[in-house]
Coordinates of C-alpha atoms in Angstrom, one line a residue:
X1 CA -12.6 -18.7 -14.7
X2 CA -15.0 -19.4 -12.7
X3 CA -18.3 -17.2 -12.6
X4 CA -18.0 -15.4 -8.7
X5 CA -21.0 -16.3 -7.7
X6 CA -20.5 -20.2 -7.5
X7 CA -17.7 -20.3 -5.4
X8 CA -20.6 -21.3 -2.2
X9 CA -20.6 -24.7 -4.7
X10 CA -17.6 -26.0 -4.7
X11 CA -17.1 -29.7 -4.2
X12 CA -14.5 -30.2 -1.2
X13 CA -12.2 -32.2 -2.4
X14 CA -11.7 -29.7 -5.3
X15 CA -11.0 -27.5 -2.7
X16 CA -8.5 -29.0 -1.2
X17 CA -6.6 -31.1 -3.7
X18 CA -5.5 -29.8 -6.8
X19 CA -2.3 -26.8 -6.8
X20 CA -2.4 -26.1 -10.6
X21 CA -3.5 -22.2 -9.8
X22 CA -1.5 -22.2 -6.9
X23 CA 2.0 -21.5 -8.7
X24 CA 4.9 -22.2 -6.6
X25 CA 3.0 -21.4 -3.0
X26 CA 1.0 -25.0 -3.6
X27 CA 3.2 -26.9 -1.5
X28 CA 2.0 -24.7 1.2
X29 CA -1.5 -25.6 1.0
X30 CA -2.7 -27.7 4.2
X31 CA -6.5 -29.5 3.6
X32 CA -8.8 -27.5 5.3
X33 CA -10.9 -29.4 7.9
X34 CA -13.7 -27.0 8.5
X35 CA -15.4 -24.3 5.0
X36 CA -18.1 -22.5 5.9
X37 CA -21.7 -24.9 7.3
X38 CA -23.7 -24.9 3.6
X39 CA -25.4 -21.8 2.9
X40 CA -23.5 -19.4 5.0
X41 CA -22.1 -17.7 2.2
X42 CA -25.5 -17.7 0.1
X43 CA -27.2 -16.2 2.7
X44 CA -24.0 -13.1 2.9
X45 CA -24.5 -13.0 -1.0
X46 CA -27.5 -12.2 -0.5
X47 CA -26.9 -9.9 2.2
X48 CA -24.4 -7.6 0.2
X49 CA -26.5 -7.3 -2.6
X50 CA -29.2 -5.8 -1.1
X51 CA -26.5 -4.1 1.3
X52 CA -25.4 -3.0 -2.1
X53 CA -26.7 0.4 -2.5
X54 CA -25.6 1.6 1.3
X55 CA -22.2 -0.2 0.2
X56 CA -21.9 2.0 -2.3
X57 CA -23.1 5.2 -0.4
X58 CA -20.6 3.9 2.3
X59 CA -18.0 4.4 -0.2
X60 CA -19.0 7.9 -1.8
X61 CA -19.8 9.7 1.5
X62 CA -16.2 8.9 2.8
X63 CA -14.7 10.2 -0.8
X64 CA -16.7 13.1 0.2
X65 CA -14.4 13.8 2.8
X66 CA -10.8 14.4 2.4
X67 CA -8.0 14.2 5.3
X68 CA -4.9 14.7 3.8
X69 CA -2.2 14.9 6.0
X70 CA 0.1 16.6 4.0
X71 CA -2.0 19.6 4.0
X72 CA -3.8 19.4 7.8
X73 CA -6.9 18.7 6.2
X74 CA -10.2 17.8 7.9
X75 CA -7.7 15.4 10.1
X76 CA -9.6 15.4 13.6
X77 CA -12.8 15.0 10.9
X78 CA -11.6 12.1 9.2
X79 CA -10.7 10.0 12.7
X80 CA -14.1 10.7 14.2
X81 CA -15.8 9.6 10.6
X82 CA -13.2 6.1 10.6
X83 CA -14.6 5.9 14.3
X84 CA -18.0 6.1 13.6
X85 CA -17.7 3.4 9.9
X86 CA -16.2 1.7 12.8
X87 CA -19.0 1.5 15.1
X88 CA -21.6 1.2 12.0
X89 CA -20.0 -2.5 10.6
X90 CA -19.5 -3.8 14.9
X91 CA -16.7 -2.9 16.4
X92 CA -16.7 -2.1 20.2
X93 CA -14.8 -0.2 22.3
X94 CA -13.7 1.6 19.8
X95 CA -11.8 5.2 20.6
X96 CA -9.5 7.8 18.5
X97 CA -6.2 7.3 19.3
X98 CA -4.0 10.9 20.2
X99 CA -0.2 10.8 19.0
X100 CA 2.3 13.9 18.4
X101 CA 0.8 14.0 14.9
X102 CA -3.1 13.0 13.7
X103 CA -4.8 10.6 15.6
X104 CA -5.6 7.5 14.7
X105 CA -8.9 5.3 15.5
X106 CA -8.4 1.7 17.0
X107 CA -11.7 -0.9 17.6
X108 CA -12.4 -4.7 18.3
X109 CA -14.9 -7.6 17.4
X110 CA -14.8 -9.8 20.3
X111 CA -16.8 -12.9 19.1
X112 CA -15.2 -15.3 21.5
X113 CA -13.7 -17.5 18.5
X114 CA -10.4 -19.6 18.9
X115 CA -8.5 -17.3 16.4
X116 CA -8.0 -13.3 15.6
X117 CA -7.8 -11.5 12.3
X118 CA -6.6 -8.1 12.6
X119 CA -7.0 -5.2 10.2
X120 CA -5.3 -2.0 8.9
X121 CA -7.0 0.7 7.3
X122 CA -5.7 4.5 6.4
X123 CA -8.0 7.0 6.1
X124 CA -6.2 10.4 5.1
X125 CA -5.7 10.3 0.7
X126 CA -3.0 12.2 -1.3
X127 CA -3.1 15.8 -2.6
X128 CA -5.4 16.4 -5.4
X129 CA -6.1 19.0 -8.6
X130 CA -9.4 19.1 -9.9
X131 CA -8.1 20.7 -12.5
X132 CA -6.0 17.3 -14.0
X133 CA -9.6 15.3 -13.4
X134 CA -12.3 14.6 -15.3
X135 CA -14.8 13.7 -12.8
X136 CA -15.3 16.1 -9.5
X137 CA -12.7 14.5 -6.9
X138 CA -14.9 14.9 -3.9
X139 CA -18.5 13.4 -5.3
X140 CA -18.0 10.1 -6.1
X141 CA -19.3 10.0 -9.4
X142 CA -20.3 6.8 -11.5
X143 CA -18.0 6.0 -14.7
X144 CA -17.4 3.8 -17.6
X145 CA -14.1 1.6 -17.2
X146 CA -13.3 0.0 -20.7
X147 CA -12.6 -3.4 -20.8
X148 CA -14.2 -3.5 -16.6
X149 CA -17.5 -1.8 -16.6
X150 CA -19.2 1.1 -13.8
X151 CA -16.7 2.3 -11.5
X152 CA -17.0 5.2 -9.0
X153 CA -14.5 8.0 -8.9
X154 CA -12.9 10.4 -6.7
X155 CA -9.7 10.4 -4.9
X156 CA -9.1 7.9 -2.0
X157 CA -11.6 5.7 -4.1
X158 CA -8.8 2.9 -4.6
X159 CA -6.3 4.0 -2.2
X160 CA -8.1 2.8 0.3
X161 CA -11.4 3.5 0.8
X162 CA -12.9 1.8 -1.5
X163 CA -11.4 -1.6 -0.7
X164 CA -11.6 -0.6 3.0
X165 CA -15.0 0.3 2.9
X166 CA -15.9 -3.2 1.0
X167 CA -14.6 -5.5 4.2
X168 CA -16.7 -3.2 6.0
X169 CA -19.2 -4.3 3.8
X170 CA -18.6 -8.1 4.3
X171 CA -19.3 -7.3 8.2
X172 CA -22.4 -5.6 7.2
X173 CA -23.1 -8.8 5.2
X174 CA -22.9 -11.4 8.0
X175 CA -24.4 -9.7 10.4
X176 CA -27.3 -9.1 8.1
X177 CA -27.6 -12.7 7.1
X178 CA -28.0 -13.8 10.5
X179 CA -24.3 -15.6 10.6
X180 CA -22.3 -14.7 13.2
X181 CA -18.2 -13.7 12.5
X182 CA -15.6 -16.9 12.5
X183 CA -12.9 -15.0 13.7
X184 CA -12.3 -11.9 16.2
X185 CA -11.3 -9.0 14.8
X186 CA -8.9 -6.1 15.8
X187 CA -9.2 -2.8 13.7
X188 CA -6.4 -0.5 13.4
X189 CA -6.0 2.9 11.4
X190 CA -4.0 6.1 11.0
X191 CA -4.3 9.6 9.3
X192 CA -0.4 9.3 8.0
X193 CA 0.1 6.8 5.6
X194 CA 0.3 9.3 2.8
X195 CA 3.5 11.0 4.7
X196 CA 5.4 7.5 5.6
X197 CA 3.2 7.0 9.0
X198 CA 5.6 9.1 11.3
X199 CA 3.4 8.6 14.4
X200 CA 1.9 4.8 13.7
X201 CA 4.4 3.4 16.2
X202 CA 2.5 5.3 18.9
X203 CA -0.8 3.8 17.7
X204 CA 0.0 0.3 17.8
X205 CA 2.2 0.2 20.7
X206 CA -0.2 1.8 23.1
X207 CA -0.6 -0.9 25.7
X208 CA -4.0 -2.2 25.1
X209 CA -3.9 -1.9 20.9
X210 CA 0.0 -3.9 21.4
X211 CA -2.2 -6.5 23.6
X212 CA -4.6 -6.9 21.2
X213 CA -2.9 -7.1 18.3
X214 CA -0.5 -9.7 20.0
X215 CA -3.0 -12.2 20.2
X216 CA -4.4 -12.0 16.1
X217 CA -2.8 -14.5 13.8
X218 CA -1.9 -11.8 11.3
X219 CA -2.7 -8.4 9.6
X220 CA -4.0 -7.6 6.0
X221 CA -4.6 -4.1 4.8
X222 CA -8.1 -4.4 2.0
X223 CA -6.7 -4.4 -1.2
X224 CA -7.8 -4.5 -4.8
X225 CA -5.5 -6.8 -6.7
X226 CA -6.8 -7.7 -10.3
X227 CA -6.3 -6.5 -13.6
X228 CA -7.6 -7.2 -16.4
X229 CA -6.5 -10.7 -15.8
X230 CA -8.2 -11.1 -12.7
X231 CA -4.9 -12.7 -11.7
X232 CA -3.6 -12.0 -8.1
X233 CA -0.5 -11.6 -6.7
X234 CA 0.5 -12.4 -3.5
X235 CA 3.6 -10.8 -2.2
X236 CA 5.7 -12.1 0.9
X237 CA 6.7 -8.6 1.6
X238 CA 7.5 -4.6 0.6
X239 CA 9.8 -2.2 0.6
X240 CA 10.2 0.3 3.2
X241 CA 10.6 4.2 2.5
X242 CA 11.8 6.9 3.8
X243 CA 10.5 10.6 2.4
X244 CA 12.3 13.5 3.3
X245 CA 13.7 16.8 1.4
X246 CA 17.1 18.0 0.5
X247 CA 17.5 21.8 1.2
X248 CA 20.0 24.3 -0.1
X249 CA 20.3 27.7 0.8
X250 CA 22.0 31.0 1.6
X251 CA 21.7 30.9 4.6
X252 CA 22.8 27.8 5.7
X253 CA 25.4 28.2 3.2
X254 CA 26.4 31.0 4.3
X255 CA 27.3 31.5 0.4
X256 CA 25.0 32.7 -2.4
X257 CA 21.9 34.7 -1.7
X258 CA 19.5 34.3 1.5
X259 CA 16.7 35.6 -0.8
X260 CA 16.3 35.4 -4.3
X261 CA 18.0 38.4 -6.4
X262 CA 18.4 39.3 -10.1
X263 CA 19.9 36.3 -12.2
X264 CA 22.8 39.0 -13.7
X265 CA 24.6 38.7 -10.1
X266 CA 25.3 34.7 -10.6
X267 CA 28.8 36.3 -12.4
X268 CA 30.0 36.7 -8.9
X269 CA 27.2 35.2 -6.2
X270 CA 27.3 31.7 -5.4
X271 CA 23.5 29.8 -6.2
X272 CA 22.0 27.4 -4.0
X273 CA 20.2 25.9 -6.8
X274 CA 23.5 24.6 -8.5
X275 CA 25.2 23.5 -5.0
X276 CA 21.3 21.3 -4.8
X277 CA 22.2 20.0 -8.0
X278 CA 26.2 19.1 -7.1
X279 CA 24.8 17.4 -3.4
X280 CA 22.3 15.3 -5.5
X281 CA 24.6 13.9 -8.3
X282 CA 26.5 12.6 -5.6
X283 CA 23.6 10.0 -4.2
X284 CA 23.8 7.7 -7.4
X285 CA 25.7 6.6 -10.6
X286 CA 26.1 8.7 -12.8
X287 CA 23.0 7.6 -15.1
X288 CA 21.5 8.0 -11.5
X289 CA 20.4 4.2 -11.8
X290 CA 22.0 2.9 -8.5
X291 CA 22.4 4.4 -5.1
X292 CA 26.0 5.2 -4.3
X293 CA 25.6 6.5 -0.5
X294 CA 28.6 5.0 1.3
X295 CA 27.7 2.0 3.0
X296 CA 23.9 2.3 1.1
X297 CA 24.4 -1.8 0.2
X298 CA 26.0 -2.9 3.5
X299 CA 23.4 -4.7 4.8
X300 CA 20.8 -5.2 1.9
X301 CA 19.9 -9.1 1.5
X302 CA 20.3 -10.8 -1.2
X303 CA 17.6 -12.4 -3.0
X304 CA 17.3 -16.2 -2.4
X305 CA 16.9 -18.8 -4.9
X306 CA 13.5 -19.4 -4.0
X307 CA 12.7 -15.9 -4.4
X308 CA 14.2 -15.2 -8.2
X309 CA 12.5 -18.6 -9.2
X310 CA 9.3 -17.0 -7.8
X311 CA 10.0 -14.2 -10.1
X312 CA 10.8 -15.7 -12.8
X313 CA 7.1 -17.6 -12.4
X314 CA 5.9 -14.6 -12.4
X315 CA 6.9 -12.9 -15.2
X316 CA 6.2 -15.9 -17.1
X317 CA 2.5 -15.3 -16.3
X318 CA 3.4 -11.1 -17.0
X319 CA 2.3 -9.1 -19.9
X320 CA 5.5 -7.1 -20.4
X321 CA 4.0 -5.1 -23.9
X322 CA 1.0 -4.0 -21.7
X323 CA 3.0 -2.8 -18.9
X324 CA 5.1 -1.1 -20.5
X325 CA 2.3 1.0 -22.4
X326 CA 0.3 1.1 -18.8
X327 CA 3.4 2.9 -17.7
X328 CA 4.3 5.3 -21.1
X329 CA 7.9 3.5 -21.9
X330 CA 9.6 1.7 -24.4
X331 CA 12.5 0.0 -22.6
X332 CA 13.2 -1.2 -18.9
X333 CA 16.7 0.2 -17.1
X334 CA 19.1 -0.6 -18.4
X335 CA 17.8 -2.3 -21.1
X336 CA 17.4 -5.8 -18.8
X337 CA 14.9 -8.1 -19.7
X338 CA 11.6 -8.5 -18.2
X339 CA 12.6 -11.7 -15.5
X340 CA 15.9 -9.3 -15.1
X341 CA 13.9 -5.6 -14.7
X342 CA 11.6 -7.6 -12.3
X343 CA 14.0 -9.6 -10.4
X344 CA 15.9 -6.0 -10.2
X345 CA 13.0 -4.4 -8.8
X346 CA 13.1 -7.0 -5.9
X347 CA 16.1 -6.4 -5.7
X348 CA 17.6 -3.2 -5.7
X349 CA 17.1 -0.1 -3.0
X350 CA 16.5 3.2 -5.1
X351 CA 17.0 7.2 -4.2
X352 CA 13.9 8.8 -6.4
X353 CA 13.6 12.5 -6.7
X354 CA 9.9 12.7 -6.3
X355 CA 10.6 16.8 -6.8
X356 CA 12.4 19.9 -7.4
X357 CA 11.6 23.0 -6.4
X358 CA 13.7 26.4 -6.8
X359 CA 13.1 30.1 -7.3
X360 CA 10.4 31.1 -10.1
X361 CA 8.7 27.7 -12.3
X362 CA 5.5 30.3 -13.3
X363 CA 4.5 31.4 -17.2
X364 CA 7.7 32.3 -18.7
X365 CA 11.2 33.5 -17.0
X366 CA 12.3 35.7 -14.5
X367 CA 16.1 36.2 -14.3
X368 CA 16.3 35.3 -10.7
X369 CA 19.2 33.5 -8.9
X370 CA 17.0 31.6 -5.9
X371 CA 18.6 31.8 -2.4
X372 CA 17.1 28.3 -1.7
X373 CA 16.2 24.9 -3.6
X374 CA 14.0 21.8 -2.2
X375 CA 14.4 18.5 -3.5
X376 CA 11.4 16.0 -2.5
X377 CA 13.3 12.4 -2.3
X378 CA 11.8 8.9 -1.5
X379 CA 14.0 6.1 -0.4
X380 CA 13.1 2.8 -0.9
X381 CA 14.5 0.2 1.1
X382 CA 14.9 -3.8 1.1
X383 CA 16.1 -6.5 3.5
X384 CA 17.7 -5.9 5.7
X385 CA 17.8 -2.3 5.4
X386 CA 16.3 -0.2 8.7
X387 CA 14.6 3.6 8.3
X388 CA 17.4 4.7 10.8
X389 CA 20.7 3.2 8.7
X390 CA 19.7 5.0 5.9
X391 CA 19.1 8.5 7.5
X392 CA 22.5 8.4 9.2
X393 CA 24.5 7.0 6.2
X394 CA 22.6 9.2 3.9
X395 CA 24.0 12.4 6.4
X396 CA 27.2 11.2 7.0
X397 CA 27.2 10.8 2.7
X398 CA 26.4 14.8 3.3
X399 CA 29.0 15.3 5.3
X400 CA 31.8 13.5 3.5
X401 CA 31.4 14.9 0.4
X402 CA 31.0 18.7 2.2
X403 CA 27.2 19.4 2.1
X404 CA 27.3 19.4 5.4
X405 CA 25.0 23.1 4.8
X406 CA 22.6 20.6 3.0
X407 CA 19.9 20.6 5.5
X408 CA 18.0 16.6 5.3
X409 CA 14.7 17.3 6.8
X410 CA 12.3 13.6 6.8
X411 CA 8.9 13.3 7.2
X412 CA 8.1 9.0 7.4
X413 CA 9.1 6.3 7.4
X414 CA 9.4 2.4 8.2
X415 CA 11.6 -0.2 7.5
X416 CA 10.8 -3.2 4.9
X417 CA 8.0 -5.7 5.6
X418 CA 8.3 -9.3 5.0
X419 CA 6.2 -12.3 6.0
X420 CA 7.0 -16.0 5.9
X421 CA 5.3 -18.1 2.8
X422 CA 3.9 -20.5 5.5
X423 CA 2.5 -18.7 7.4
X424 CA -1.7 -18.8 8.6
X425 CA -2.2 -15.7 7.1
X426 CA -0.6 -16.4 3.7
X427 CA -1.7 -19.3 3.5
X428 CA -5.2 -18.3 3.9
X429 CA -4.7 -15.9 1.6
X430 CA -3.7 -18.5 -1.2
X431 CA -6.5 -20.9 -0.2
X432 CA -9.1 -17.9 -0.4
X433 CA -8.1 -17.4 -4.0
X434 CA -8.3 -21.2 -4.5
X435 CA -11.5 -21.4 -3.8
X436 CA -12.5 -18.2 -5.5
X437 CA -11.5 -19.5 -8.7
X438 CA -8.4 -16.7 -8.7
X439 CA -5.5 -17.9 -10.9
X440 CA -2.4 -16.6 -8.1
X441 CA 1.7 -16.5 -8.4
X442 CA 4.1 -15.4 -5.4
X443 CA 5.9 -12.1 -5.3
X444 CA 9.2 -12.0 -2.7
X445 CA 8.7 -8.4 -2.4
X446 CA 6.0 -5.2 -3.6
X447 CA 8.1 -2.8 -4.9
X448 CA 5.8 -0.4 -3.1
X449 CA 5.4 0.6 0.8
X450 CA 3.2 0.5 3.7
X451 CA 3.8 0.5 7.3
X452 CA 3.4 -3.4 7.6
X453 CA 7.0 -3.7 9.3
X454 CA 5.2 -2.5 12.5
X455 CA 2.7 -5.1 12.8
X456 CA 6.2 -7.4 11.7
X457 CA 9.0 -6.1 14.2
X458 CA 8.7 -6.4 17.4
X459 CA 7.0 -5.8 19.8
X460 CA 4.2 -6.5 17.7
X461 CA 6.0 -9.1 15.7
X462 CA 2.8 -11.2 13.7
X463 CA 2.8 -11.6 10.1
X464 CA 1.4 -8.8 7.8
X465 CA 0.4 -8.9 3.9
X466 CA -2.2 -7.7 1.8
X467 CA -5.5 -9.6 0.3
X468 CA -8.4 -8.5 -1.5
X469 CA -9.9 -8.6 -5.0
X470 CA -11.6 -6.0 -6.9
X471 CA -10.4 -3.6 -9.5
X472 CA -9.1 -0.1 -9.2
X473 CA -6.3 2.6 -10.3
X474 CA -5.1 6.0 -10.2
X475 CA -3.9 5.9 -6.7
X476 CA -2.0 9.3 -6.4
X477 CA -3.3 10.4 -9.9
X478 CA -5.9 12.1 -11.8
X479 CA -9.6 9.7 -12.1
X480 CA -8.6 7.8 -9.4
X481 CA -11.5 4.7 -9.1
X482 CA -12.8 1.5 -8.1
X483 CA -15.2 -0.7 -9.9
X484 CA -18.8 -1.2 -8.8
X485 CA -20.2 -3.3 -11.6
X486 CA -17.7 -5.3 -13.4
X487 CA -18.6 -6.3 -17.1
X488 CA -15.1 -8.4 -17.1
X489 CA -16.3 -12.1 -16.0
X490 CA -12.9 -11.9 -14.4
X491 CA -12.4 -9.6 -12.4
X492 CA -15.5 -8.9 -9.0
X493 CA -17.0 -5.6 -8.8
X494 CA -18.0 -4.4 -5.4
X495 CA -20.5 -7.5 -4.1
X496 CA -17.9 -10.6 -5.6
X497 CA -15.4 -8.1 -3.7
X498 CA -17.8 -8.5 -0.5
X499 CA -17.2 -12.2 -0.7
X500 CA -13.7 -12.4 -1.4
X501 CA -13.9 -10.7 2.5
X502 CA -16.2 -12.8 4.0
X503 CA -14.8 -16.2 2.0
X504 CA -11.2 -15.2 4.0
X505 CA -12.7 -14.8 8.1
X506 CA -14.2 -18.4 7.1
X507 CA -10.9 -19.8 5.3
X508 CA -8.9 -18.0 7.8
X509 CA -10.8 -19.9 10.9
X510 CA -11.0 -22.9 9.4
X511 CA -7.1 -23.5 7.9
X512 CA -4.9 -25.9 10.1

């Protein structure tokens, strides 16, 4: 693994030849007719290093403003702050975009370049309980992460404010170095990603925003993609998701109490909580591992031979023991082998219970029979499933099994995302990682979700993906962090991650 500081010294012939580090994606590499002019990256790095303290402050100040869509907390302030960040980084025509929910932000940088890149941001974060954190979640304190180095800790640090602020740092560094951006940039940002992006399509299809997006070679979300080995996985898509609640209540059922009653009455009163449990049991096979909703697999596209081979290659490079340790498990589902478990991870749609709430859940007992029970679910979708199809089939399934009274309240979601392996966006990612000396593998589909389908589907219809080096962890969990000063020579700290984004812009401008 090379020192990231030396990437601008790479021999051009070595950059465009040699494919060992690119793994299966090498077949799609094209020679690059032009890299950044000599000295450009050196100047940009000097500017990035000089602006490091300002970059850290930018992340810390952003962490201090927690815009939480699920709690309707500081959403207007979050959008306004995002707009100011965009203006400060050089975006013009910046506007706060109203929706039927929380607002988005849009802006452009037009330098008259032949190519345009789209960038997707989210300014919202997940909820948090300060009591669960070892460092105050809104203070952005520096902490030591063994095996990585000094990191900034706080809600949103890695998901996604740290990586997003690092991309902005690249724009600041390029400008401070007196260099012209090699591509035009379109920024589209939302504040509802953490609740399933229920109104994001309204932003992306607003006429002026849609017109700008359709000019883009593709769009990516900034991402901290490195673990301890420094290797990166390039994902050719992501699963879709639906977030919802199933609610069983005595009021809707017409049986059981309308409110909580004494538990001794269970001998003669129906239980909405058991009603919900029975409804949930019909959604999956007895072991809970496979959706059993009628027609659920009707449109599921099986993995291709190419996709299966990519997964097998990724399994060879993966660390199964470390992954199990990180997850706190000892076995994969159905006792599958590691390659088979990874294949199932990419292939299978899921029905997951996020949480169950009914009656009293505090210390000790309260001997009540609850009048209402709620299950929070997420349903992960794979190509060629759609959100609309899945919602319709879930409702039909519950009705068929006699649960017409069980309410289905969908809060958000979107379709799966797919991006072509030979798209200019993906080839630019692979070429940039190659230039940076980062070992890559290609994965057919990320098990997680993001609203990339808003871009890949009509009317936008452009490639969408993740990109970025650097490291962070703890998304949606306590002690979330983003690496600033790396002590691991294989993993990028803040300045190197900043340079990774700068490199990508020049590669995208040059690649055929």
